[in-house]
mmCIF file of C-alpha atoms in Angstrom:
data_model
loop_
_atom_site.group_PDB
_atom_site.id
_atom_site.type_symbol
_atom_site.label_atom_id
_atom_site.label_comp_id
_atom_site.label_asym_id
_atom_site.label_seq_id
_atom_site.Cartn_x
_atom_site.Cartn_y
_atom_site.Cartn_z
ATOM 1 C CA MET K 20 -21.881 0.936 11.450
ATOM 2 C CA ASP K 21 -24.889 2.741 9.768
ATOM 3 C CA GLU K 22 -25.732 3.817 6.259
ATOM 4 C CA ILE K 23 -23.913 7.307 6.884
ATOM 5 C CA ASP K 24 -20.868 5.537 8.204
ATOM 6 C CA ARG K 25 -20.849 3.273 4.981
ATOM 7 C CA LYS K 26 -21.288 6.429 3.002
ATOM 8 C CA ILE K 27 -18.280 8.148 4.821
ATOM 9 C CA ILE K 28 -16.060 5.061 4.237
ATOM 10 C CA ASN K 29 -16.883 4.756 0.643
ATOM 11 C CA GLN K 30 -16.454 8.495 -0.268
ATOM 12 C CA LEU K 31 -13.396 9.071 1.838
ATOM 13 C CA GLN K 32 -11.549 6.144 0.477
ATOM 14 C CA ARG K 33 -11.446 8.002 -2.705
ATOM 15 C CA GLY K 34 -9.985 11.197 -1.351
ATOM 16 C CA PHE K 35 -10.319 14.150 0.851
ATOM 17 C CA PRO K 36 -10.128 17.868 -0.274
ATOM 18 C CA ILE K 37 -7.249 20.344 0.390
ATOM 19 C CA CYS K 38 -8.868 23.608 1.280
ATOM 20 C CA PRO K 39 -9.585 25.643 4.434
ATOM 21 C CA ARG K 40 -12.704 23.892 5.415
ATOM 22 C CA PRO K 41 -12.326 20.402 3.888
ATOM 23 C CA TYR K 42 -14.587 18.682 6.400
ATOM 24 C CA GLU K 43 -17.491 20.995 5.395
ATOM 25 C CA GLU K 44 -16.974 20.266 1.781
ATOM 26 C CA ALA K 45 -16.606 16.595 2.243
ATOM 27 C CA ALA K 46 -19.869 16.650 4.440
ATOM 28 C CA LYS K 47 -22.014 18.242 1.829
ATOM 29 C CA PRO K 48 -22.478 15.245 -0.674
ATOM 30 C CA LEU K 49 -23.175 13.102 2.417
ATOM 31 C CA GLY K 50 -26.046 15.221 3.629
ATOM 32 C CA ILE K 51 -24.575 15.835 7.110
ATOM 33 C CA THR K 52 -22.916 18.605 8.965
ATOM 34 C CA GLU K 53 -19.099 19.322 9.205
ATOM 35 C CA ALA K 54 -19.193 18.427 13.004
ATOM 36 C CA GLU K 55 -21.019 15.317 12.379
ATOM 37 C CA LEU K 56 -18.435 14.144 9.778
ATOM 38 C CA ILE K 57 -15.559 14.906 12.224
ATOM 39 C CA GLN K 58 -17.276 13.077 15.148
ATOM 40 C CA ARG K 59 -17.975 10.007 12.988
ATOM 41 C CA ILE K 60 -14.525 9.757 11.592
ATOM 42 C CA GLU K 61 -13.325 10.033 15.217
ATOM 43 C CA SER K 62 -15.666 7.151 16.373
ATOM 44 C CA LEU K 63 -14.711 5.025 13.438
ATOM 45 C CA LEU K 64 -11.113 5.408 14.299
ATOM 46 C CA GLU K 65 -11.726 4.598 17.823
ATOM 47 C CA ASN K 66 -13.389 1.473 17.220
ATOM 48 C CA LYS K 67 -10.882 0.621 14.682
ATOM 49 C CA THR K 68 -13.220 0.210 11.671
ATOM 50 C CA LEU K 69 -10.589 2.692 10.301
ATOM 51 C CA THR K 70 -6.884 2.169 10.793
ATOM 52 C CA ARG K 71 -5.813 5.484 9.472
ATOM 53 C CA PHE K 72 -7.197 8.857 8.209
ATOM 54 C CA GLY K 73 -4.689 11.323 6.379
ATOM 55 C CA PRO K 74 -2.149 11.495 3.485
ATOM 56 C CA MET K 75 -0.878 8.397 1.983
ATOM 57 C CA TYR K 76 2.661 9.189 1.376
ATOM 58 C CA GLN K 77 4.561 7.613 -1.395
ATOM 59 C CA ILE K 78 8.010 8.093 -0.332
ATOM 60 C CA GLU K 79 9.699 6.831 -3.519
ATOM 61 C CA LYS K 80 8.277 10.095 -5.121
ATOM 62 C CA ALA K 81 10.313 11.978 -2.681
ATOM 63 C CA GLY K 82 13.626 10.162 -2.851
ATOM 64 C CA GLY K 83 12.866 7.215 -0.822
ATOM 65 C CA ALA K 84 12.490 3.520 -1.762
ATOM 66 C CA PHE K 85 10.283 0.523 -1.121
ATOM 67 C CA THR K 86 10.692 -3.197 -2.198
ATOM 68 C CA LEU K 87 8.835 -6.399 -1.815
ATOM 69 C CA ALA K 88 11.096 -9.346 -0.942
ATOM 70 C CA ALA K 89 10.566 -13.066 -0.335
ATOM 71 C CA MET K 90 12.442 -15.839 1.376
ATOM 72 C CA SER K 91 12.036 -19.570 1.458
ATOM 73 C CA ILE K 92 12.498 -20.842 4.992
ATOM 74 C CA PRO K 93 12.223 -24.518 6.209
ATOM 75 C CA GLU K 94 9.391 -24.926 8.690
ATOM 76 C CA ASP K 95 11.291 -25.703 11.743
ATOM 77 C CA GLU K 96 13.591 -22.467 11.220
ATOM 78 C CA PHE K 97 10.615 -20.301 10.373
ATOM 79 C CA ASP K 98 10.140 -18.585 13.702
ATOM 80 C CA LYS K 99 13.736 -18.001 14.242
ATOM 81 C CA VAL K 100 14.386 -16.388 11.064
ATOM 82 C CA ALA K 101 11.193 -14.255 11.267
ATOM 83 C CA GLU K 102 12.456 -12.918 14.483
ATOM 84 C CA GLN K 103 15.800 -12.091 12.889
ATOM 85 C CA VAL K 104 14.223 -10.467 9.872
ATOM 86 C CA ASN K 105 11.714 -8.286 11.970
ATOM 87 C CA GLN K 106 14.557 -6.940 14.015
ATOM 88 C CA PHE K 107 15.535 -4.921 11.091
ATOM 89 C CA PRO K 108 13.670 -1.470 11.393
ATOM 90 C CA GLU K 109 13.518 -1.194 7.837
ATOM 91 C CA ILE K 110 11.031 -4.006 7.654
ATOM 92 C CA ALA K 111 7.488 -2.219 7.426
ATOM 93 C CA HIS K 112 5.305 -5.440 6.888
ATOM 94 C CA ASN K 113 5.990 -9.057 7.032
ATOM 95 C CA TYR K 114 3.706 -12.017 6.203
ATOM 96 C CA GLU K 115 3.768 -15.703 6.280
ATOM 97 C CA ARG K 116 2.282 -16.943 3.092
ATOM 98 C CA ASP K 117 1.137 -20.472 1.871
ATOM 99 C CA HIS K 118 3.881 -21.218 -0.591
ATOM 100 C CA LYS K 119 7.435 -22.531 -1.002
ATOM 101 C CA LEU K 120 8.538 -18.830 -0.794
ATOM 102 C CA ASN K 121 6.823 -18.487 2.687
ATOM 103 C CA MET K 122 8.065 -15.381 4.002
ATOM 104 C CA TRP K 123 7.178 -12.028 2.297
ATOM 105 C CA PHE K 124 8.230 -8.715 3.592
ATOM 106 C CA VAL K 125 8.154 -5.044 2.673
ATOM 107 C CA LEU K 126 11.312 -2.939 3.047
ATOM 108 C CA GLY K 127 11.191 0.947 3.120
ATOM 109 C CA THR K 128 14.079 3.144 3.335
ATOM 110 C CA GLU K 129 14.471 6.894 2.886
ATOM 111 C CA ASN K 130 17.511 6.511 0.675
ATOM 112 C CA PRO K 131 17.401 3.718 -2.236
ATOM 113 C CA ASN K 132 20.904 2.599 -1.619
ATOM 114 C CA GLU K 133 19.853 1.193 1.780
ATOM 115 C CA ILE K 134 17.673 -1.402 0.171
ATOM 116 C CA THR K 135 20.525 -3.386 -1.323
ATOM 117 C CA SER K 136 22.537 -3.069 1.815
ATOM 118 C CA THR K 137 19.945 -4.059 4.053
ATOM 119 C CA ILE K 138 19.113 -7.042 1.878
ATOM 120 C CA GLN K 139 22.710 -8.091 2.222
ATOM 121 C CA ARG K 140 22.529 -7.873 5.821
ATOM 122 C CA ILE K 141 19.348 -9.938 6.081
ATOM 123 C CA GLU K 142 21.128 -12.593 4.109
ATOM 124 C CA GLU K 143 24.245 -12.454 6.277
ATOM 125 C CA THR K 144 22.204 -12.610 9.540
ATOM 126 C CA THR K 145 19.761 -15.396 8.505
ATOM 127 C CA GLY K 146 21.936 -17.401 6.032
ATOM 128 C CA TYR K 147 19.093 -17.449 3.544
ATOM 129 C CA LYS K 148 18.612 -15.984 0.121
ATOM 130 C CA VAL K 149 16.397 -12.866 -0.228
ATOM 131 C CA TYR K 150 14.471 -12.706 -3.486
ATOM 132 C CA ASN K 151 14.086 -8.968 -4.211
ATOM 133 C CA MET K 152 11.046 -8.105 -6.219
ATOM 134 C CA PRO K 153 10.941 -4.271 -6.563
ATOM 135 C CA LYS K 154 8.043 -2.891 -8.531
ATOM 136 C CA LEU K 155 9.091 -2.155 -12.230
ATOM 137 C CA GLU K 156 5.656 -0.567 -12.908
ATOM 138 C CA GLU K 157 2.585 0.114 -11.047
ATOM 139 C CA PHE K 158 -0.585 -0.263 -12.855
ATOM 140 C CA TYR K 159 -3.221 0.609 -10.183
ATOM 141 C CA VAL K 160 -3.380 0.914 -6.356
ATOM 142 C CA GLY K 161 -7.040 1.515 -5.450
ATOM 143 C CA LEU K 162 -7.374 -0.182 -2.066
ATOM 144 C CA TYR K 163 -11.050 0.596 -2.197
ATOM 145 C CA PHE K 164 -13.470 -1.538 -0.228
ATOM 146 C CA PRO K 165 -17.139 -0.801 -0.940
ATOM 147 C CA VAL K 166 -19.187 -1.325 2.117
ATOM 148 C CA MET S 1 14.853 -11.690 -19.969
ATOM 149 C CA ASN S 2 13.545 -9.292 -17.500
ATOM 150 C CA THR S 3 12.675 -5.683 -18.774
ATOM 151 C CA SER S 4 14.509 -2.892 -17.215
ATOM 152 C CA PRO S 5 12.612 -0.481 -14.961
ATOM 153 C CA THR S 6 12.490 2.274 -17.599
ATOM 154 C CA ALA S 7 8.717 2.803 -17.238
ATOM 155 C CA GLN S 8 9.090 3.754 -13.747
ATOM 156 C CA THR S 9 8.392 7.487 -13.390
ATOM 157 C CA HIS S 10 11.221 9.389 -11.651
ATOM 158 C CA SER S 11 9.965 12.446 -9.921
ATOM 159 C CA THR S 12 12.251 15.377 -9.442
ATOM 160 C CA PHE S 13 10.391 16.306 -6.132
ATOM 161 C CA GLN S 14 13.177 17.245 -3.537
ATOM 162 C CA PRO S 15 11.351 17.813 -0.273
ATOM 163 C CA SER S 16 12.422 21.019 1.435
ATOM 164 C CA GLU S 17 13.029 21.065 5.173
ATOM 165 C CA LEU S 18 9.404 22.175 5.776
ATOM 166 C CA ASP S 19 8.115 19.500 3.413
ATOM 167 C CA ARG S 20 9.757 17.030 5.584
ATOM 168 C CA LYS S 21 8.330 18.618 8.540
ATOM 169 C CA LEU S 22 4.938 18.463 7.040
ATOM 170 C CA ILE S 23 5.337 14.803 6.418
ATOM 171 C CA VAL S 24 6.404 14.028 9.711
ATOM 172 C CA ALA S 25 3.394 16.180 11.272
ATOM 173 C CA THR S 26 0.854 14.426 9.013
ATOM 174 C CA GLN S 27 2.066 10.613 8.489
ATOM 175 C CA GLU S 28 0.148 9.461 11.397
ATOM 176 C CA GLY S 29 -3.026 11.196 10.419
ATOM 177 C CA LEU S 30 -4.837 14.629 9.759
ATOM 178 C CA PRO S 31 -6.211 16.636 12.733
ATOM 179 C CA LEU S 32 -9.845 16.101 13.343
ATOM 180 C CA THR S 33 -10.765 19.827 13.576
ATOM 181 C CA PRO S 34 -12.758 22.070 11.297
ATOM 182 C CA ARG S 35 -9.517 23.671 9.884
ATOM 183 C CA PRO S 36 -6.820 20.853 10.045
ATOM 184 C CA TYR S 37 -4.530 22.622 7.659
ATOM 185 C CA LEU S 38 -4.504 25.650 9.918
ATOM 186 C CA GLU S 39 -3.740 23.458 12.966
ATOM 187 C CA ILE S 40 -0.646 22.097 11.170
ATOM 188 C CA ALA S 41 0.217 25.453 9.994
ATOM 189 C CA GLU S 42 0.317 26.700 13.549
ATOM 190 C CA GLN S 43 2.381 23.762 14.682
ATOM 191 C CA LEU S 44 4.852 24.536 12.091
ATOM 192 C CA GLY S 45 4.924 28.301 12.324
ATOM 193 C CA VAL S 46 3.728 28.913 8.752
ATOM 194 C CA THR S 47 0.502 30.271 7.221
ATOM 195 C CA GLU S 48 -2.527 27.963 6.320
ATOM 196 C CA ASP S 49 -2.014 29.028 2.680
ATOM 197 C CA GLU S 50 1.595 27.749 2.811
ATOM 198 C CA ILE S 51 0.469 24.350 3.973
ATOM 199 C CA ILE S 52 -2.438 24.050 1.626
ATOM 200 C CA THR S 53 -0.131 25.011 -1.546
ATOM 201 C CA ARG S 54 2.509 22.335 -0.430
ATOM 202 C CA MET S 55 -0.136 19.615 0.302
ATOM 203 C CA GLN S 56 -1.601 20.241 -3.059
ATOM 204 C CA ARG S 57 1.899 20.447 -4.771
ATOM 205 C CA MET S 58 2.801 16.971 -3.182
ATOM 206 C CA GLN S 59 -0.478 15.576 -4.229
ATOM 207 C CA ASP S 60 0.107 16.753 -7.797
ATOM 208 C CA MET S 61 3.489 15.272 -7.801
ATOM 209 C CA GLY S 62 2.285 11.947 -6.494
ATOM 210 C CA VAL S 63 4.084 12.165 -3.171
ATOM 211 C CA ILE S 64 0.954 12.217 -1.506
ATOM 212 C CA ARG S 65 -1.208 9.422 -3.425
ATOM 213 C CA ARG S 66 -4.369 10.894 -1.840
ATOM 214 C CA ILE S 67 -5.722 11.908 1.472
ATOM 215 C CA ALA S 68 -8.251 9.204 2.557
ATOM 216 C CA VAL S 69 -9.311 6.870 5.149
ATOM 217 C CA VAL S 70 -7.838 3.301 5.415
ATOM 218 C CA PRO S 71 -10.423 0.741 6.649
ATOM 219 C CA ASP S 72 -9.499 -2.305 8.476
ATOM 220 C CA HIS S 73 -10.653 -4.609 5.520
ATOM 221 C CA TYR S 74 -11.133 -7.458 8.148
ATOM 222 C CA LYS S 75 -13.663 -5.446 9.867
ATOM 223 C CA LEU S 76 -15.569 -4.801 6.767
ATOM 224 C CA GLY S 77 -15.880 -8.487 6.120
ATOM 225 C CA TYR S 78 -13.058 -8.629 3.588
ATOM 226 C CA THR S 79 -11.520 -11.513 5.341
ATOM 227 C CA LEU S 80 -9.640 -13.181 2.288
ATOM 228 C CA ASN S 81 -6.826 -11.644 0.298
ATOM 229 C CA GLY S 82 -4.934 -13.608 -2.248
ATOM 230 C CA MET S 83 -1.839 -12.544 -3.854
ATOM 231 C CA THR S 84 -2.126 -13.817 -7.393
ATOM 232 C CA VAL S 85 0.941 -13.972 -9.467
ATOM 233 C CA TRP S 86 1.044 -14.381 -13.169
ATOM 234 C CA ASP S 87 3.750 -15.191 -15.922
ATOM 235 C CA VAL S 88 2.687 -13.221 -19.001
ATOM 236 C CA PRO S 89 4.929 -12.205 -22.084
ATOM 237 C CA ASP S 90 6.966 -9.152 -21.224
ATOM 238 C CA ASP S 91 5.892 -7.444 -24.285
ATOM 239 C CA MET S 92 2.300 -7.684 -23.238
ATOM 240 C CA ILE S 93 2.738 -6.413 -19.608
ATOM 241 C CA ASN S 94 1.540 -3.060 -20.006
ATOM 242 C CA THR S 95 -1.646 -3.859 -21.812
ATOM 243 C CA LEU S 96 -2.354 -6.869 -19.430
ATOM 244 C CA GLY S 97 -1.392 -4.783 -16.204
ATOM 245 C CA ARG S 98 -3.745 -2.030 -17.008
ATOM 246 C CA LYS S 99 -6.552 -4.643 -17.668
ATOM 247 C CA LEU S 100 -6.128 -6.358 -14.207
ATOM 248 C CA GLY S 101 -5.623 -3.013 -12.524
ATOM 249 C CA SER S 102 -8.901 -1.853 -13.608
ATOM 250 C CA LEU S 103 -10.851 -4.717 -12.179
ATOM 251 C CA ASP S 104 -12.746 -3.483 -9.082
ATOM 252 C CA PHE S 105 -11.741 -6.532 -6.955
ATOM 253 C CA VAL S 106 -7.731 -5.800 -7.594
ATOM 254 C CA SER S 107 -6.400 -3.393 -4.927
ATOM 255 C CA HIS S 108 -2.652 -3.467 -6.102
ATOM 256 C CA CYS S 109 -1.238 -4.502 -9.543
ATOM 257 C CA TYR S 110 2.422 -4.394 -10.111
ATOM 258 C CA HIS S 111 5.077 -5.573 -12.648
ATOM 259 C CA ARG S 112 7.834 -7.150 -10.818
ATOM 260 C CA PRO S 113 11.077 -9.142 -11.908
ATOM 261 C CA ARG S 114 11.182 -12.839 -12.416
ATOM 262 C CA HIS S 115 13.883 -15.033 -10.438
ATOM 263 C CA LEU S 116 14.272 -17.926 -12.717
ATOM 264 C CA PRO S 117 14.088 -20.737 -12.293
ATOM 265 C CA ASP S 118 12.512 -20.414 -8.768
ATOM 266 C CA TRP S 119 10.207 -17.599 -9.699
ATOM 267 C CA PRO S 120 8.724 -17.112 -13.180
ATOM 268 C CA HIS S 121 5.974 -14.800 -12.293
ATOM 269 C CA ASN S 122 6.183 -10.988 -13.427
ATOM 270 C CA LEU S 123 2.802 -9.682 -12.814
ATOM 271 C CA PHE S 124 1.255 -9.273 -9.245
ATOM 272 C CA ALA S 125 -2.277 -8.717 -8.445
ATOM 273 C CA MET S 126 -3.841 -8.445 -5.071
ATOM 274 C CA VAL S 127 -7.469 -9.838 -5.054
ATOM 275 C CA HIS S 128 -9.822 -9.428 -2.129
ATOM 276 C CA GLY S 129 -13.148 -11.166 -1.310
ATOM 277 C CA ARG S 130 -15.535 -11.804 1.577
ATOM 278 C CA THR S 131 -15.422 -15.649 0.998
ATOM 279 C CA GLN S 132 -13.259 -18.226 -0.578
ATOM 280 C CA ALA S 133 -15.816 -18.616 -3.406
ATOM 281 C CA GLU S 134 -15.668 -15.000 -4.156
ATOM 282 C CA VAL S 135 -11.894 -14.884 -4.347
ATOM 283 C CA ASP S 136 -11.958 -18.169 -6.511
ATOM 284 C CA GLU S 137 -14.469 -16.582 -8.759
ATOM 285 C CA HIS S 138 -12.188 -13.507 -9.005
ATOM 286 C CA ILE S 139 -9.192 -15.518 -10.056
ATOM 287 C CA GLN S 140 -11.268 -17.140 -12.580
ATOM 288 C CA SER S 141 -12.180 -13.964 -14.220
ATOM 289 C CA ILE S 142 -8.502 -12.896 -14.499
ATOM 290 C CA VAL S 143 -7.739 -16.497 -15.995
ATOM 291 C CA GLU S 144 -10.354 -15.870 -18.582
ATOM 292 C CA LEU S 145 -9.115 -12.253 -19.192
ATOM 293 C CA LEU S 146 -5.599 -13.189 -19.641
ATOM 294 C CA ASP S 147 -6.442 -16.198 -21.769
ATOM 295 C CA GLU S 148 -3.372 -17.486 -23.860
ATOM 296 C CA ASN S 149 -1.245 -14.731 -22.206
ATOM 297 C CA ASN S 150 -1.353 -16.734 -18.984
ATOM 298 C CA ARG S 151 1.710 -18.943 -19.090
ATOM 299 C CA GLY S 152 1.163 -20.058 -15.515
ATOM 300 C CA HIS S 153 0.075 -18.584 -12.238
ATOM 301 C CA ASP S 154 -0.234 -19.082 -8.552
ATOM 302 C CA VAL S 155 -2.154 -17.685 -5.583
ATOM 303 C CA LEU S 156 -0.464 -17.104 -2.184
ATOM 304 C CA PHE S 157 -2.915 -16.598 0.625
ATOM 305 C CA SER S 158 -1.615 -14.914 3.738
ATOM 306 C CA LYS S 159 -1.342 -17.285 6.790
ATOM 307 C CA ARG S 160 -0.141 -14.988 9.530
ATOM 308 C CA ILE S 161 1.082 -11.291 9.949
ATOM 309 C CA LEU S 162 4.509 -11.325 11.380
ATOM 310 C CA LYS S 163 5.023 -7.704 11.437
ATOM 311 C CA LYS S 164 2.836 -4.744 10.475
ATOM 312 C CA THR S 165 4.356 -1.267 11.544
ATOM 313 C CA GLY S 166 4.114 0.665 8.344
ATOM 314 C CA LEU S 167 6.992 2.882 7.249
ATOM 315 C CA ARG S 168 7.806 5.880 9.362
ATOM 316 C CA ILE S 169 10.331 8.493 8.254
ATOM 317 C CA LYS S 170 12.605 9.467 11.118
ATOM 318 C CA LYS S 171 11.704 12.626 13.261
#
């Protein structure tokens, strides 16, 4: 990754234009051509420096729902329960964390009512309580990593 | 005890059939061609203008947070992320949440419900750093910033990714 790649990652984390020639417009402040910008984004995706390039959809604003939920699972049951939980297609991410509440996952559904019913089914399947922690307010989501 | 989610903004945006198709066509990425919106338009059988207008409207409504690159933060050297959780007075949460959210090392900041007695924390902030010392320093800055409004906090480091597929709406 050279200086231009760094500049591309920094600039394009902030946003990308919606116009007929967006790459041309985004390339100008970088001092490179439209073709070079496209080629570099392609390489950064190929070598997995970037995991994605495109619109970040916030499905809640279009009628869907997300929630963060946590569980406290005894160590000797952990892998079995992780497998049970991950089988639900509504689980988008799941992390083991260093805490008494040691399993943290994000549930996403196109219809908000499915959140409650999915949580119920997870509790029935695993036999453990699910702590539902939906966001009540969002103060900032930047996800900006200067490089 | 917990505040109701009245501050949550409920958008009136109802995606049309075309909006939904547009989401499905772009949720895995934008085409890497000089006229990406034209390419999507051709796929969906509408004009480029129509796609640009709809994308812009979804962005204005917040359905599209932004169009952007997502770096793999591990590859960029940000190998440590700590989910910091704080117990702050409910009547201060807006002021404090905005303060935490404006820190450049905080990538997400949310007000979430408590689950007493097991879980007293109502403010979540994801803190990133390249080293443990850097993350510790960031946490210390938050401690100082919250001062007497911090009634207790904890930091949860991730040990293992158990699943990471992301959300996909059905095609």
